[in-house]
Coordinates of N, CA and C in Angstrom, one line a residue:
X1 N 198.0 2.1 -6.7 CA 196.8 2.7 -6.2 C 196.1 1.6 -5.4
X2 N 195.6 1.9 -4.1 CA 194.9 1.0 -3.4 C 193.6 1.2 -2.7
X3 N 192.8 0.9 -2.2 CA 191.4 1.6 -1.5 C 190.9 0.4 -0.6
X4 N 190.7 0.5 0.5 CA 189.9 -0.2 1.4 C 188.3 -0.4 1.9
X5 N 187.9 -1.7 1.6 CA 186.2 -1.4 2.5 C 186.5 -2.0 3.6
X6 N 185.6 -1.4 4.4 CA 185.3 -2.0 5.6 C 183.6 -2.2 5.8
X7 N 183.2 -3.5 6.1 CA 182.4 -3.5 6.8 C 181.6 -2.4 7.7
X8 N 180.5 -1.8 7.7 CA 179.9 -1.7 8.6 C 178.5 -1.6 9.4
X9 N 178.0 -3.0 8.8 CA 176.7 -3.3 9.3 C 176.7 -4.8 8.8
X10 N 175.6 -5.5 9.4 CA 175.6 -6.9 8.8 C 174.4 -7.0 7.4
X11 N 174.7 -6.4 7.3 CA 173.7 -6.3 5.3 C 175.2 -6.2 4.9
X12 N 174.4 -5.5 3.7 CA 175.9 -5.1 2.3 C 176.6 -3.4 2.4
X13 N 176.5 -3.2 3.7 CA 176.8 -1.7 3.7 C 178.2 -1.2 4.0
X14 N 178.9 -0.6 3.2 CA 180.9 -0.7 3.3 C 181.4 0.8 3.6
X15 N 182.5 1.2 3.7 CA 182.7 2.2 3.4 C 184.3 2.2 3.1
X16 N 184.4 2.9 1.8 CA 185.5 2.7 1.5 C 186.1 4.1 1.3
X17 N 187.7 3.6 1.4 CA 188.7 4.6 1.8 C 189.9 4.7 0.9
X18 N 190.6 5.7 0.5 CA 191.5 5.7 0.0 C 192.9 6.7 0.4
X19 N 194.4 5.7 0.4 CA 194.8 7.2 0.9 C 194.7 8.5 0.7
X20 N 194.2 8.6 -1.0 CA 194.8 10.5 -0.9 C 193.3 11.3 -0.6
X21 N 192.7 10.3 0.6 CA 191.7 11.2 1.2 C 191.1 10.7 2.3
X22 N 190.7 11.6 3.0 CA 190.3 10.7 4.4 C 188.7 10.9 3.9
X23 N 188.0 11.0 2.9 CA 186.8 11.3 2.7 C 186.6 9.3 2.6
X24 N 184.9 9.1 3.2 CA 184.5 8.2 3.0 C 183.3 8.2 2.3
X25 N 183.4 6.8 1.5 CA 182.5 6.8 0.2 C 182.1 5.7 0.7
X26 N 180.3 5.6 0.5 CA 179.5 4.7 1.5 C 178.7 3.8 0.1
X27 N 179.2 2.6 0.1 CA 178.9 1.8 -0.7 C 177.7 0.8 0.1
X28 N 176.7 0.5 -1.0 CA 175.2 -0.6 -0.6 C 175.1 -1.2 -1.7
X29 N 174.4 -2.6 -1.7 CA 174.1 -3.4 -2.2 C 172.7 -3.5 -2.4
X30 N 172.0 -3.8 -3.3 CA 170.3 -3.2 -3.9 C 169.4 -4.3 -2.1
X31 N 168.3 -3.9 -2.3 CA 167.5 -4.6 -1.0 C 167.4 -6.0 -1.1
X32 N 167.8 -6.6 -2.6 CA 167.5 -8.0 -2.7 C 168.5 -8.8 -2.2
X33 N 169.9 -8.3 -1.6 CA 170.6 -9.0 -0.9 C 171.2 -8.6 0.2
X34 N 170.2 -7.3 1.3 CA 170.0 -6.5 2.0 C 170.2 -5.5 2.4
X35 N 170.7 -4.5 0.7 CA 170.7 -3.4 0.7 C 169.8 -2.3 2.0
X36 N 170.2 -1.2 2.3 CA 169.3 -0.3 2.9 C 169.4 0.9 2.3
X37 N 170.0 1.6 1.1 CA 169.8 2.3 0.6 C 171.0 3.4 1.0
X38 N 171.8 3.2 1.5 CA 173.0 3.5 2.7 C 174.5 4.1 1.9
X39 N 174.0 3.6 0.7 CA 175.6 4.1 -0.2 C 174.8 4.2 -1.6
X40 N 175.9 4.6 -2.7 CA 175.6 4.2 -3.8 C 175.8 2.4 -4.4
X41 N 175.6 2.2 -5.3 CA 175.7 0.6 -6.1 C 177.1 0.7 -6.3
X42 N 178.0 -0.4 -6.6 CA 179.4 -0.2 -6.8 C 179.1 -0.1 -8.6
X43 N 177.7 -0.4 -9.3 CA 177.8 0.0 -10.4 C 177.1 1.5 -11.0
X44 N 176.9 1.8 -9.9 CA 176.7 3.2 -9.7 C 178.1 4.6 -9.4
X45 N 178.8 4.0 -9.3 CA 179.9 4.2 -9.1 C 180.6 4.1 -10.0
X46 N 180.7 2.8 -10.6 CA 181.1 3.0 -12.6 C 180.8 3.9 -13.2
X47 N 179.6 4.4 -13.3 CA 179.1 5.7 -13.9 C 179.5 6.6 -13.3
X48 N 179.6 6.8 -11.9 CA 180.2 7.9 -11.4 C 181.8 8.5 -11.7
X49 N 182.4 7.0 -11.9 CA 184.0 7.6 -12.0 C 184.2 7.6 -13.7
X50 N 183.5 7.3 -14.3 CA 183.6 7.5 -15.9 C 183.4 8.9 -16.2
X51 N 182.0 9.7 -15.7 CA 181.3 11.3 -15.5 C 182.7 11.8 -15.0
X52 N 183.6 11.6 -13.8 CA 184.2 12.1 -12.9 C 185.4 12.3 -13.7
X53 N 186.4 11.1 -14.4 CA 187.8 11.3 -15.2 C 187.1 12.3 -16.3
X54 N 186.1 11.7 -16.9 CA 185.6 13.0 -18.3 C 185.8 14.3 -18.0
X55 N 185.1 14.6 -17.0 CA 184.5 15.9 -16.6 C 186.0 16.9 -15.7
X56 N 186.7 16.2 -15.2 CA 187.8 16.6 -15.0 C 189.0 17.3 -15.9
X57 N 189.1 16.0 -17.0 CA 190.0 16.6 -18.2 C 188.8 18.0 -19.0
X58 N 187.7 17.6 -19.2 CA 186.8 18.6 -19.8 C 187.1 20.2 -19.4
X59 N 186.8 19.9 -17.8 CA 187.3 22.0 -17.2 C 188.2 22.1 -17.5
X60 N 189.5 20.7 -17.6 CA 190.7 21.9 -17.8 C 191.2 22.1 -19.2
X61 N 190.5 21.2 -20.3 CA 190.7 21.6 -21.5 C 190.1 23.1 -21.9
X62 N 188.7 23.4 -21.5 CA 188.1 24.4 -21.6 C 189.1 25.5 -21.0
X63 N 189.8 25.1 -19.8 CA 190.6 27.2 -19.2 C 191.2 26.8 -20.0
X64 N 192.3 26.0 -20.7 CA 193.5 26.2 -21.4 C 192.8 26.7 -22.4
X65 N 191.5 26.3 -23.1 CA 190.7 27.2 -24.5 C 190.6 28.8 -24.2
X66 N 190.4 28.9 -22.8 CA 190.1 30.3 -22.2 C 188.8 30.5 -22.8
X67 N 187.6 29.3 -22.3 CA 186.3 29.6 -21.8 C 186.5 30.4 -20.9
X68 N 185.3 30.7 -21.0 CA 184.1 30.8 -19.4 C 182.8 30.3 -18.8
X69 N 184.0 29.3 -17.9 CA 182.8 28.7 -17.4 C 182.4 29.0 -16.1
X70 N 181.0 28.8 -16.1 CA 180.6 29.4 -14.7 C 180.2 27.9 -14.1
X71 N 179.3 26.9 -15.1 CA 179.6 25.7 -14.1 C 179.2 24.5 -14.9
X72 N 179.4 23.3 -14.4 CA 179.3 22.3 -15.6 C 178.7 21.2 -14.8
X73 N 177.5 20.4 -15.2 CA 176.8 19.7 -14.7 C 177.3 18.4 -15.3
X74 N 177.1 17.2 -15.0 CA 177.3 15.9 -15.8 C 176.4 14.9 -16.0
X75 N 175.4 14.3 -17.0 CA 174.7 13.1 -16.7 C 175.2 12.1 -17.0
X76 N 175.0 10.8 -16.6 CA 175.6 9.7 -17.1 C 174.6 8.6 -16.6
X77 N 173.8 8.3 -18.2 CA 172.9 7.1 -18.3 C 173.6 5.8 -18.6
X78 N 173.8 4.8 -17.9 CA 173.9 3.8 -18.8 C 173.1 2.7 -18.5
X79 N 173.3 1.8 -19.9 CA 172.0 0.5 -19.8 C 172.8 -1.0 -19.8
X80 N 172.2 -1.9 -18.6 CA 172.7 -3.0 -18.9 C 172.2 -4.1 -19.5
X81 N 172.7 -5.3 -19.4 CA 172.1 -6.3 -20.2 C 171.5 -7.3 -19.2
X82 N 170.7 -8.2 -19.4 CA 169.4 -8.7 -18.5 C 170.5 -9.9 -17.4
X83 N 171.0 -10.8 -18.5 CA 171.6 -11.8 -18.1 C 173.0 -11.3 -16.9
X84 N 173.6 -12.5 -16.2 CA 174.0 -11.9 -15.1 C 176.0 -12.4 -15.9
X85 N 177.0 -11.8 -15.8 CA 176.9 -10.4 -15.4 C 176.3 -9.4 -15.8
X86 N 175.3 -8.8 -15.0 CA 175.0 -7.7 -16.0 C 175.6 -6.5 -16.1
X87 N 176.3 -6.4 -17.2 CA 177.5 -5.7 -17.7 C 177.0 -4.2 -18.1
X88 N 177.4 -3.2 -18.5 CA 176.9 -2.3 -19.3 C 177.1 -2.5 -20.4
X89 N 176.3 -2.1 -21.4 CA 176.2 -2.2 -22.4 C 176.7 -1.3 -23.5
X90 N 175.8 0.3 -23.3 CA 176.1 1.1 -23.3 C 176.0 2.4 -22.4
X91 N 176.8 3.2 -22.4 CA 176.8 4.5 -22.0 C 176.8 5.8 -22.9
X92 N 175.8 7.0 -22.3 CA 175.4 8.4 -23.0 C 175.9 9.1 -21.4
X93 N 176.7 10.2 -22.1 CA 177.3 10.8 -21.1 C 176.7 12.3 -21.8
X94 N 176.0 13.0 -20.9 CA 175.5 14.3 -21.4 C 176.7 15.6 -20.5
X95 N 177.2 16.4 -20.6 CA 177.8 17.5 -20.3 C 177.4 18.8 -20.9
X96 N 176.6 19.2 -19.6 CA 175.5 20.6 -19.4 C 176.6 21.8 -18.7
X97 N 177.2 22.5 -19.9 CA 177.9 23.7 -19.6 C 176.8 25.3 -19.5
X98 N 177.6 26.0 -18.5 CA 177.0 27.3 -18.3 C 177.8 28.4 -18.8
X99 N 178.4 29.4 -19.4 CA 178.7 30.2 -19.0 C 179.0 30.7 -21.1
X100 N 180.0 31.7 -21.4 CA 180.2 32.2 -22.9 C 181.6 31.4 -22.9
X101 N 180.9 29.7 -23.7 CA 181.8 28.8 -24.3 C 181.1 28.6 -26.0
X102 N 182.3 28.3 -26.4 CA 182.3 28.3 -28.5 C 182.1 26.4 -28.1
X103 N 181.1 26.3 -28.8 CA 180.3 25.3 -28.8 C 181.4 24.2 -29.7
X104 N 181.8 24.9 -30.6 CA 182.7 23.9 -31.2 C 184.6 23.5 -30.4
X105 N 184.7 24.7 -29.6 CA 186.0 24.2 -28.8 C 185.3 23.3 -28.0
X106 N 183.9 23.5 -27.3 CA 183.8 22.8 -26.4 C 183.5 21.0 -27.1
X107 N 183.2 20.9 -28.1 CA 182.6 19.7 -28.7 C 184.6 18.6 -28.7
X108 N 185.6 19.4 -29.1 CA 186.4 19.3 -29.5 C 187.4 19.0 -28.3
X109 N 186.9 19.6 -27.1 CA 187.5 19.2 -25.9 C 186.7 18.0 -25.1
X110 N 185.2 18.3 -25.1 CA 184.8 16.8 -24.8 C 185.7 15.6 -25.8
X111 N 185.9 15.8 -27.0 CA 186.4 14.3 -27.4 C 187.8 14.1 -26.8
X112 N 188.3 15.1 -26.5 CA 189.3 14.6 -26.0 C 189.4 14.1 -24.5
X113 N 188.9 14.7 -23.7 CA 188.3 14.5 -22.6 C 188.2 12.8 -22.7
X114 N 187.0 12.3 -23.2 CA 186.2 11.5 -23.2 C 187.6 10.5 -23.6
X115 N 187.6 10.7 -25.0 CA 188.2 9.7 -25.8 C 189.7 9.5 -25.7
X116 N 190.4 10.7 -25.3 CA 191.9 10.6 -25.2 C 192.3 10.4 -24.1
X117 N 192.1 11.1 -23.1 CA 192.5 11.0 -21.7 C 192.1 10.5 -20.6
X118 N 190.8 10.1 -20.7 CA 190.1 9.5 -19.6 C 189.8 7.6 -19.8
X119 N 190.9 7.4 -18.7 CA 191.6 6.0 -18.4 C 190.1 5.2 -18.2
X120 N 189.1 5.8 -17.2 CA 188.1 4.7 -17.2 C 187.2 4.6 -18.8
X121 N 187.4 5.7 -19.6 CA 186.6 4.9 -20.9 C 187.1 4.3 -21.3
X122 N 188.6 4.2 -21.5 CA 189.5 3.1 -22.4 C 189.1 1.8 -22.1
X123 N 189.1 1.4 -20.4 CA 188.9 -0.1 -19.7 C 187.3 -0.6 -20.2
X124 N 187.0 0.8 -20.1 CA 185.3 0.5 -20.4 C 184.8 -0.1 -22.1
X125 N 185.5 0.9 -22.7 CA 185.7 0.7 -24.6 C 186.1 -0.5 -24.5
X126 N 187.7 -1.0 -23.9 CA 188.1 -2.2 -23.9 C 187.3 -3.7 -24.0
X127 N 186.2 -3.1 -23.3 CA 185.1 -4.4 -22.6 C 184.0 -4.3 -23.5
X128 N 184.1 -3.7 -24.3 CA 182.9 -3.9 -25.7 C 182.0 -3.0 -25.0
X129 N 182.0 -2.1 -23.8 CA 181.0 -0.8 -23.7 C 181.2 0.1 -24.7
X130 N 179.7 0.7 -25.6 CA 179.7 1.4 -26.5 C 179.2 2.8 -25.4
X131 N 180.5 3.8 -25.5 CA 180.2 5.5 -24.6 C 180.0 6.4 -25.9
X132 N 178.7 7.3 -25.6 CA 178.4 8.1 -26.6 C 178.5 9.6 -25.5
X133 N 178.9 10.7 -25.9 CA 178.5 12.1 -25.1 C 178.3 12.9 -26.2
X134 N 177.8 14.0 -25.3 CA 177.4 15.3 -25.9 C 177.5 16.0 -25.3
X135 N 177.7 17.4 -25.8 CA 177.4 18.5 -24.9 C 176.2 19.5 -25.2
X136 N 175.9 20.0 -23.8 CA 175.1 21.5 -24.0 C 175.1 22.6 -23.5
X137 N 174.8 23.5 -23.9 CA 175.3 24.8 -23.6 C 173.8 25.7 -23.4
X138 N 174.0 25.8 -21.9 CA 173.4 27.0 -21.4 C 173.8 28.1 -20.8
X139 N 173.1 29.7 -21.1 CA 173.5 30.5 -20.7 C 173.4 31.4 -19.6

């Protein structure tokens, strides 16, 4: 697996690429080292690809359950620590389902989701990040 930035301004503003998409993903650096607000944080993006492997294994544990889902939202807070690196600490990953799902298949597919199959918690668990989720169910 490989991905490229490129440059494209003289601040911290990148855009990176990968082959199995020509989609570009526009990466910034906060304003203190001349962010412009132009991408997300690349630790903003940690949280995004943690939400992203979860939430992926999650839909498709649910069709194999033979939910019904109409649509699934994801939050993903996490908190760092002051000193530099500032690492995460921990992570609460919330997963806001819609549709007539059994609360307990769903509980039972998030852990696996979360805890079995999804490669960025492992690297993350690895690193002394404590990931908690939950789910909710609206109708």
């Amino acid at each position: 697996m490989q991905v490229k930035l490129q440059r494209v301004n003289q601040a911290s503003h990148y855009e990176a690429t990968a082959p199995s998409s020509e989609v570009k993903v526009h990466i910034d650096g906060p304003a203190s080292i001349g962010g412009e607000g132009k991408g997300s944080s690349p630790m903003e993006m940690v949280l995004m690809a943690l939400g992203g492997c979860s939430v992926f294994d999650l839909g498709e544990i649910l069709k194999k359950q033979r939910q019904e889902i109409e649509d699934i939202q994801v939050d993903v807070v996490g908190n760092r620590r002051e000193e530099a690196p500032r690492i995460y600490t921990d992570i609460h990953i919330t997963f806001t389902l819609k549709g007539n799902i059994d609360i307990e298949k769903a509980n039972k597919a998030a852990e696996l989701a979360v805890k079995k199959y999804c490669s960025v918690h492992d690297m993350l668990a690895a690193g002394g990040v404590e990931i908690t989720y939950e789910i909710k169910i609206i109708s």
